[in-house]
Coordinates of C-alpha atoms in Angstrom, one line a residue:
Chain R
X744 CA 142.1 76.6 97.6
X745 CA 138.5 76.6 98.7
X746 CA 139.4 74.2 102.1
X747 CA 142.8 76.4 102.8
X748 CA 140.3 79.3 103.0
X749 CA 137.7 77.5 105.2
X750 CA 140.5 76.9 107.0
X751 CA 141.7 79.9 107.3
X752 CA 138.1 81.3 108.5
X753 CA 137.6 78.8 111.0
X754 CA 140.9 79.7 112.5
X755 CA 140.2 83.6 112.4
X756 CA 137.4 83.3 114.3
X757 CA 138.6 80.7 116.9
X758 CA 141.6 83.0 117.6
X759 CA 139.6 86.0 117.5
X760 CA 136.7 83.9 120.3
X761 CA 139.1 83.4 122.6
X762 CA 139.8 87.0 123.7
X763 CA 135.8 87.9 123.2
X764 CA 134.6 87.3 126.7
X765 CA 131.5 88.2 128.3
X766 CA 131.9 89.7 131.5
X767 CA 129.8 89.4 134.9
X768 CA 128.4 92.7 134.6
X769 CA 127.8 92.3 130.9
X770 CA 126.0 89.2 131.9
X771 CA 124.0 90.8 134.6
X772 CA 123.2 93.7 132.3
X773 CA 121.8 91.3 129.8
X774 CA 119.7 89.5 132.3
X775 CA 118.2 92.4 133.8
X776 CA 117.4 94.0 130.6
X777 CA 115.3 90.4 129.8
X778 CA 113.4 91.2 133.2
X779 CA 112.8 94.4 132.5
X780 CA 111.5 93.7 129.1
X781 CA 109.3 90.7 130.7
X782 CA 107.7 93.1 133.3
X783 CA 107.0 95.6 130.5
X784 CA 105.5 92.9 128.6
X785 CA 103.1 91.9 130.7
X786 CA 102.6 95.6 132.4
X787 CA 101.3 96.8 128.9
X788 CA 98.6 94.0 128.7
X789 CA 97.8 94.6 132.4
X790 CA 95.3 97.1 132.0
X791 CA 93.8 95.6 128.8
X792 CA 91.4 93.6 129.9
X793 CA 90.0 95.8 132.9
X794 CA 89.6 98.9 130.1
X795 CA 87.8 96.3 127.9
X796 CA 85.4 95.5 130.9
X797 CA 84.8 99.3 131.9
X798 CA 84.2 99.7 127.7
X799 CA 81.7 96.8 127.5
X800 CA 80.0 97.9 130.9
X801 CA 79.8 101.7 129.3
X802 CA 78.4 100.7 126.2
X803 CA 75.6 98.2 127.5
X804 CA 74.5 101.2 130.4
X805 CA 74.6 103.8 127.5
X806 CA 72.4 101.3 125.4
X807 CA 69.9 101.0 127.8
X808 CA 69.7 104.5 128.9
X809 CA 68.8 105.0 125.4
X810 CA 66.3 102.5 125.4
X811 CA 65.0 103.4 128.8
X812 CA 64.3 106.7 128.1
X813 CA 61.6 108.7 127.8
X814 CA 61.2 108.9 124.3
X815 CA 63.6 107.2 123.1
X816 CA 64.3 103.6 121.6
X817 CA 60.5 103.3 120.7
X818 CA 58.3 105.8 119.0
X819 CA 56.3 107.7 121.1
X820 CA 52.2 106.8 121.9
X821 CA 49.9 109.8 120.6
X822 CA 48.9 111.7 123.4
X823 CA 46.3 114.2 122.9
X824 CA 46.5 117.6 122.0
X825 CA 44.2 119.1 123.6
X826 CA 41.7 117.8 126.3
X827 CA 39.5 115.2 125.9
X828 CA 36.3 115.0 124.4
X829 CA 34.4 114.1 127.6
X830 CA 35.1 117.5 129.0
X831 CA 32.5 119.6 127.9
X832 CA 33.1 122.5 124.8
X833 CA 32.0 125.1 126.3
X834 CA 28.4 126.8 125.8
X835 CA 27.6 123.8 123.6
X836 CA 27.2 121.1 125.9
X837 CA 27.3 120.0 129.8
X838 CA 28.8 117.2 131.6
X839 CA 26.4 114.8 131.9
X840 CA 28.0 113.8 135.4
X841 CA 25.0 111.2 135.8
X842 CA 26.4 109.5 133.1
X843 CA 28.2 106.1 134.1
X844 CA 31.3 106.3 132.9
X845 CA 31.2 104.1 129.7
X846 CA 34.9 102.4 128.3
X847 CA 35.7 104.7 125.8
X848 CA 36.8 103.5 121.6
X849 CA 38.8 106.1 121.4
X850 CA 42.2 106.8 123.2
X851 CA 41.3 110.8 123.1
X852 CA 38.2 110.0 125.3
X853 CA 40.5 109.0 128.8
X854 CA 41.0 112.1 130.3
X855 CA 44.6 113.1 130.8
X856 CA 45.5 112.5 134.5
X857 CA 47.6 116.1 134.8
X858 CA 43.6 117.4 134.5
X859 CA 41.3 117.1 137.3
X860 CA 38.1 116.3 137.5
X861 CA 34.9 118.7 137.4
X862 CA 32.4 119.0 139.4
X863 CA 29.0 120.7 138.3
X864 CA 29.1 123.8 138.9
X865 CA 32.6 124.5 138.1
X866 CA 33.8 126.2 135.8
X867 CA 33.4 124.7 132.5
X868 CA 36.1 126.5 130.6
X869 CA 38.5 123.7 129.6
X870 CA 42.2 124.1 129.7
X871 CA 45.1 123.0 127.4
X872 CA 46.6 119.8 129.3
X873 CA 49.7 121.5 127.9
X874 CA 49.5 125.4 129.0
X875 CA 49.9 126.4 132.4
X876 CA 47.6 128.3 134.1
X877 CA 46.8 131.6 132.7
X878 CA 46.9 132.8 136.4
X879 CA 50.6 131.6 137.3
X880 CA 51.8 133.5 134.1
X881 CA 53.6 136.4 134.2
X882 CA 51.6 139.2 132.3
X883 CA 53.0 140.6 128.9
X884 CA 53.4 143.9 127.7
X885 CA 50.8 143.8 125.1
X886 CA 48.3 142.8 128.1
X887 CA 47.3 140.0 126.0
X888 CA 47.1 136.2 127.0
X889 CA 49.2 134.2 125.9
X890 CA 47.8 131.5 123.5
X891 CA 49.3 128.0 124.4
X892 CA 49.3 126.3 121.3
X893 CA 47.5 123.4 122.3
X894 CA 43.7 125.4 123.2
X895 CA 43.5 127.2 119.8
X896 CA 43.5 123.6 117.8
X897 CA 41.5 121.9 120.9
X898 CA 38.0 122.9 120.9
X899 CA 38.0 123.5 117.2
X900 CA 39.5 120.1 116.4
X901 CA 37.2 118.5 119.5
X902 CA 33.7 119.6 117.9
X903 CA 33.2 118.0 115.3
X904 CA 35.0 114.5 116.9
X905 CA 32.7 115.5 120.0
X906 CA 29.6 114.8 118.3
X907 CA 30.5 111.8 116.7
X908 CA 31.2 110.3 119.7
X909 CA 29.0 107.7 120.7
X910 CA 28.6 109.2 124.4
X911 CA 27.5 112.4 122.9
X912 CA 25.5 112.1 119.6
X913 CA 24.0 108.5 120.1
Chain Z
X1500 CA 129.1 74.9 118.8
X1501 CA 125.3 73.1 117.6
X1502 CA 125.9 70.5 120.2
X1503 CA 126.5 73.0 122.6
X1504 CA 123.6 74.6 122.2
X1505 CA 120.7 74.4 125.2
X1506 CA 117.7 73.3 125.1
X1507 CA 115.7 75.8 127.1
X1508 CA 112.6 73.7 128.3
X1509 CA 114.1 72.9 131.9
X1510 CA 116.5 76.4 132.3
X1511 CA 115.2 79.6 133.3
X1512 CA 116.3 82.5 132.0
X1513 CA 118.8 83.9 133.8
X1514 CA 120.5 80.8 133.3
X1515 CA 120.5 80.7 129.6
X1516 CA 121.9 84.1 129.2
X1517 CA 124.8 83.1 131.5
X1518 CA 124.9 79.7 129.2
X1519 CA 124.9 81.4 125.7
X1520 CA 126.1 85.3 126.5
X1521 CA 129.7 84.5 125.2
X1522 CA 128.9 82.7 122.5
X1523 CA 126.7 85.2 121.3
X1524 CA 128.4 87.9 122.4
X1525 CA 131.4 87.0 119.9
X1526 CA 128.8 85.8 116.9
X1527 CA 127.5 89.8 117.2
X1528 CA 130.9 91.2 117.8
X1529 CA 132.1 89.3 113.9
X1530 CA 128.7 90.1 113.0
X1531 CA 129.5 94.3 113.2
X1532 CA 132.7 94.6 114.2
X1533 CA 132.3 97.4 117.1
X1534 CA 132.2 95.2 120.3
X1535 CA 129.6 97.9 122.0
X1536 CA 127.3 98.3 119.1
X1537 CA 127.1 94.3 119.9
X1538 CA 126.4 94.3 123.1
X1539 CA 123.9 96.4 122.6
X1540 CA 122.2 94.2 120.1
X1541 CA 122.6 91.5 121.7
X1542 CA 121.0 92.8 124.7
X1543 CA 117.9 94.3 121.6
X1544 CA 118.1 90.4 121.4
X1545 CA 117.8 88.9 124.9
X1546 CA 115.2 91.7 125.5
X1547 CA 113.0 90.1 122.7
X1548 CA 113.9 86.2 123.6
X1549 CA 112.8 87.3 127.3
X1550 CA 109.4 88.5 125.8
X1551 CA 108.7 85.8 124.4
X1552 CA 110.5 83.3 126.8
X1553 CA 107.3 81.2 127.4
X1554 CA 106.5 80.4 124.2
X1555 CA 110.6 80.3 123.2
X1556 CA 111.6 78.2 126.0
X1557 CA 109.7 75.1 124.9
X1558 CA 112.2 74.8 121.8
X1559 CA 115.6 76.0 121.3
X1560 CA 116.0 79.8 122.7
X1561 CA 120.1 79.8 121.3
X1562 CA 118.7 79.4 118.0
X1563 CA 115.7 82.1 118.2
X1564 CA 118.4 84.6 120.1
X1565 CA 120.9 83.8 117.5
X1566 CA 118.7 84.5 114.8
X1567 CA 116.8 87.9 116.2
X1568 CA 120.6 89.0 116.5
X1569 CA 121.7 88.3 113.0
X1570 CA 118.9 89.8 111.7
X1571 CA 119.2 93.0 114.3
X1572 CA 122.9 92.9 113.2
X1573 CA 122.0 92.9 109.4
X1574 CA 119.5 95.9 109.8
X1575 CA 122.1 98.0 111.4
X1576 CA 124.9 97.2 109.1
X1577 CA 122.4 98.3 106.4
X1578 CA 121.4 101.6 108.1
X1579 CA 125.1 102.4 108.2
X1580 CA 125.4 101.5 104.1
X1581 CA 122.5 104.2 103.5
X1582 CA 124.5 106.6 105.9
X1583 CA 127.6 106.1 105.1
X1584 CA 128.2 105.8 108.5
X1585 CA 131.4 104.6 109.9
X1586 CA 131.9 102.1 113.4
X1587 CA 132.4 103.4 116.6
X1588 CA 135.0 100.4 116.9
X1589 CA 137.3 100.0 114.6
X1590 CA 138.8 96.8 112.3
X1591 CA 141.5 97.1 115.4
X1592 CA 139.5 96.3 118.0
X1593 CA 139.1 92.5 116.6
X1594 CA 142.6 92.6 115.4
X1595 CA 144.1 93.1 119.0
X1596 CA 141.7 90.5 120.7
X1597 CA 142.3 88.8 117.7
X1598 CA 145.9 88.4 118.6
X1599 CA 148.4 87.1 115.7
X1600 CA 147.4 86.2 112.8
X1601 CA 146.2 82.7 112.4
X1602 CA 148.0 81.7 109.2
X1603 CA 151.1 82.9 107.6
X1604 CA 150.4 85.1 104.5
X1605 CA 147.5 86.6 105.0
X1606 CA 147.0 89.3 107.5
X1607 CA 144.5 88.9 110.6
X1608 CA 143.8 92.8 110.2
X1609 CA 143.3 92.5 106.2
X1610 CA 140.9 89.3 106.7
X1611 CA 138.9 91.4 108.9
X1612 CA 139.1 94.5 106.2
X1613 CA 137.9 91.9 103.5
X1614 CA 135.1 90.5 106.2
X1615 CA 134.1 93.6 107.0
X1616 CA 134.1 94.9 103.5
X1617 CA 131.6 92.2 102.9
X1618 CA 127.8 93.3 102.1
X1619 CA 125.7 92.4 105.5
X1620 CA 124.0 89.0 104.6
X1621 CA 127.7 87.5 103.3
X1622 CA 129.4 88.7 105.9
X1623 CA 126.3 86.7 107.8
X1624 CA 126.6 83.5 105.9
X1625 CA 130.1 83.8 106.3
X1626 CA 130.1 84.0 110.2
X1627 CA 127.2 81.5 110.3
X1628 CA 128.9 79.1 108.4
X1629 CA 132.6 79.3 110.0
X1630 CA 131.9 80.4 113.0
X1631 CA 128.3 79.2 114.2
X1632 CA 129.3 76.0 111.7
X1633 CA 125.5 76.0 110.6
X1634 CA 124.7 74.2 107.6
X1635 CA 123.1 76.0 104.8
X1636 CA 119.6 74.8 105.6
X1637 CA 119.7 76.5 109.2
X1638 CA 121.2 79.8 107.6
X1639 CA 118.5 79.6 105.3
X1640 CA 116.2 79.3 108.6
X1641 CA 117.8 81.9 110.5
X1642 CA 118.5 84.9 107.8
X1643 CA 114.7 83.7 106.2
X1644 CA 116.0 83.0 102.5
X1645 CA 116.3 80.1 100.7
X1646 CA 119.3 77.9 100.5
X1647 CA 120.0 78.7 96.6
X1648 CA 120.5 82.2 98.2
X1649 CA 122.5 80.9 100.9
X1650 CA 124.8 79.5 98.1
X1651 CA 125.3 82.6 96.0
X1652 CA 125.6 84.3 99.2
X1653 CA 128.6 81.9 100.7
X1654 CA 129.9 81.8 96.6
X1655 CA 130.2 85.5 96.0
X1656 CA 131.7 86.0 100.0
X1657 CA 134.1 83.5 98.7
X1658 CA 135.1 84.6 96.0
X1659 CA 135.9 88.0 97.4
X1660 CA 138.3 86.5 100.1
X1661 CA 140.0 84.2 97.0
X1662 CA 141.3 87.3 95.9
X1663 CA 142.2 88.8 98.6
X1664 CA 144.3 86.3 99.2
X1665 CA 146.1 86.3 95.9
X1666 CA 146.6 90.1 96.1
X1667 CA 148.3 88.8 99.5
X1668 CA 150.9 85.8 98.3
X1669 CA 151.2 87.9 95.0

């Protein structure tokens, strides 16, 4: 029984094969449909590798811009506040412009390059390395000058750091 | 139709769809019974083989092709089940390229009823077995189950056509 039905099968589907043809334009279809699917095969990883270069490239310009920067990557040095020590407080002492200028202990002591250098007989009034000058400011309305932050902890915080110096005291 | 299969390592591919398009071309057609709905997988098929022709060429491309179509085939005859979908083509289509029946008794058209009446995997032992003549240990390797499967499978696709065809000689 089980062979008559093999049988059986084997013939159904040789019968069946013989009038299942595939024609030449089925045949063509078929192969152009594999080329097609091997061009967009490769198409898709085309691009893949330049978009992983521009990423790479991006990401090692962006780290280095970060590091690069002003500011950024490491912590900043302490810059003084206010100006340094070596320019005289005013009515309390002179520049001693005599002096040879000794290397100083103290990073406060180098005077900030933005501040120029006086000569005797200038005016001794120091100014905030951080304000601008009173004179390029636009006036207020309350006709009052306007405080940069920087002077009003400057000559307070400089006095008592002024005469512990060892230019000044010693 | 094993010894006739080619070995793809010297052919390109052009030439091996020409080499294999009828034979699977008719596998697909018993496969789902609706000869355009197996073109079309065959062509899902020959699109995939061709993506992967490097790699597939090497070894035996009939037997990859064969099985992404089986497995394509068995996917769709499942998405009909669940949709209680019905063919575009009809049992008729394989019965008149079919031609007679092949052995007195039983009906060419009612083989093809009980074949098609078959859950997807039997039906693809079935045509893997009779028509493809596979042994059980490359259906095992081309529907990705194990042989004991294989067994109930061919049993139980058996079994249904053994009573078929004592409903047809009774």
């Amino acid at each position: 029984m089980n062979d008559e039905l093999e049988a059986l099968l084997r013939g159904h589907y040789r019968s069946a094969a013989d009038h299942i043809t595939a024609g030449p334009g089925t045949v063509r279809r078929f192969q152009d449909a594999g080329r097609a699917a091997r061009r967009t095969g490769r198409g898709r990883w085309r691009w893949a590798f330049p978009a992983l270069a521009a990423a790479v490239t991006a990401a090692v310009l962006v780290t280095i811009a970060l590091f690069l920067w002003p500011g950024g990557g490491t912590p900043a040095k302490p810059r003084p506040m206010a100006p340094p020590a070596s320019v005289p407080v005013p009515a309390t002492r002179t520049p001693a412009p005599t002096s040879p200028p000794r290397p100083s202990a103290s990073p406060t002591r180098i005077p900030a390059p933005g501040i120029p250098q006086r000569r005797s007989g200038a005016d001794p009034t120091p100014r905030p390395t951080g304000a601008r000058d009173p004179r390029t400011l636009p006036p207020t309305h309350g006709g009052a000058m306007p405080s940069p932050s920087s002077s009003a902890m400057g000559p307070v915080a400089k006095g008592p750091r002024a005469t512990s110096s060892p230019a000044g005291g010693y | 139709m094993s010894a006739q299969e080619i070995r793809g390592a010297e052919i390109t591919f052009d030439e091996f769809v020409t080499a294999t398009a009828g034979r699977l071309l008719r596998t697909a057609v018993f496969l789902v019974y609706d000869r355009h709905l197996a073109e079309d997988l065959l062509q899902t098929a020959y699109e995939r083989v061709a993506r992967k022709w490097k790699r597939v060429s090497g070894g035996n491309p009939e037997a990859y092709a064969r099985r992404v179509l089986v497995n394509l085939a068995i996917d769709e005859n499942k998405r009909r089940a669940r949709r209680r979908d019905t063919p575009v083509g009809s049992v008729a289509d394989v019965e008149r390229l079919a031609g007679p029946p092949p052995a007195a008794g039983v009906a060419g058209g009612d083989l093809d009823e009980v074949l098609r009446a078959l859950p997807a995997k039997q039906r693809a032992v079935v045509v893997l077995r009779y028509w493809c003549d596979l042994e059980e240990k490359q259906i095992a390797e081309t529907l990705g189950i194990s042989r004991g499967t294989v067994k109930s499978h061919t049993a139980r696709a058996m079994a249904a056509l053994r009573e078929h065809m004592k409903e047809g000689r009774a």
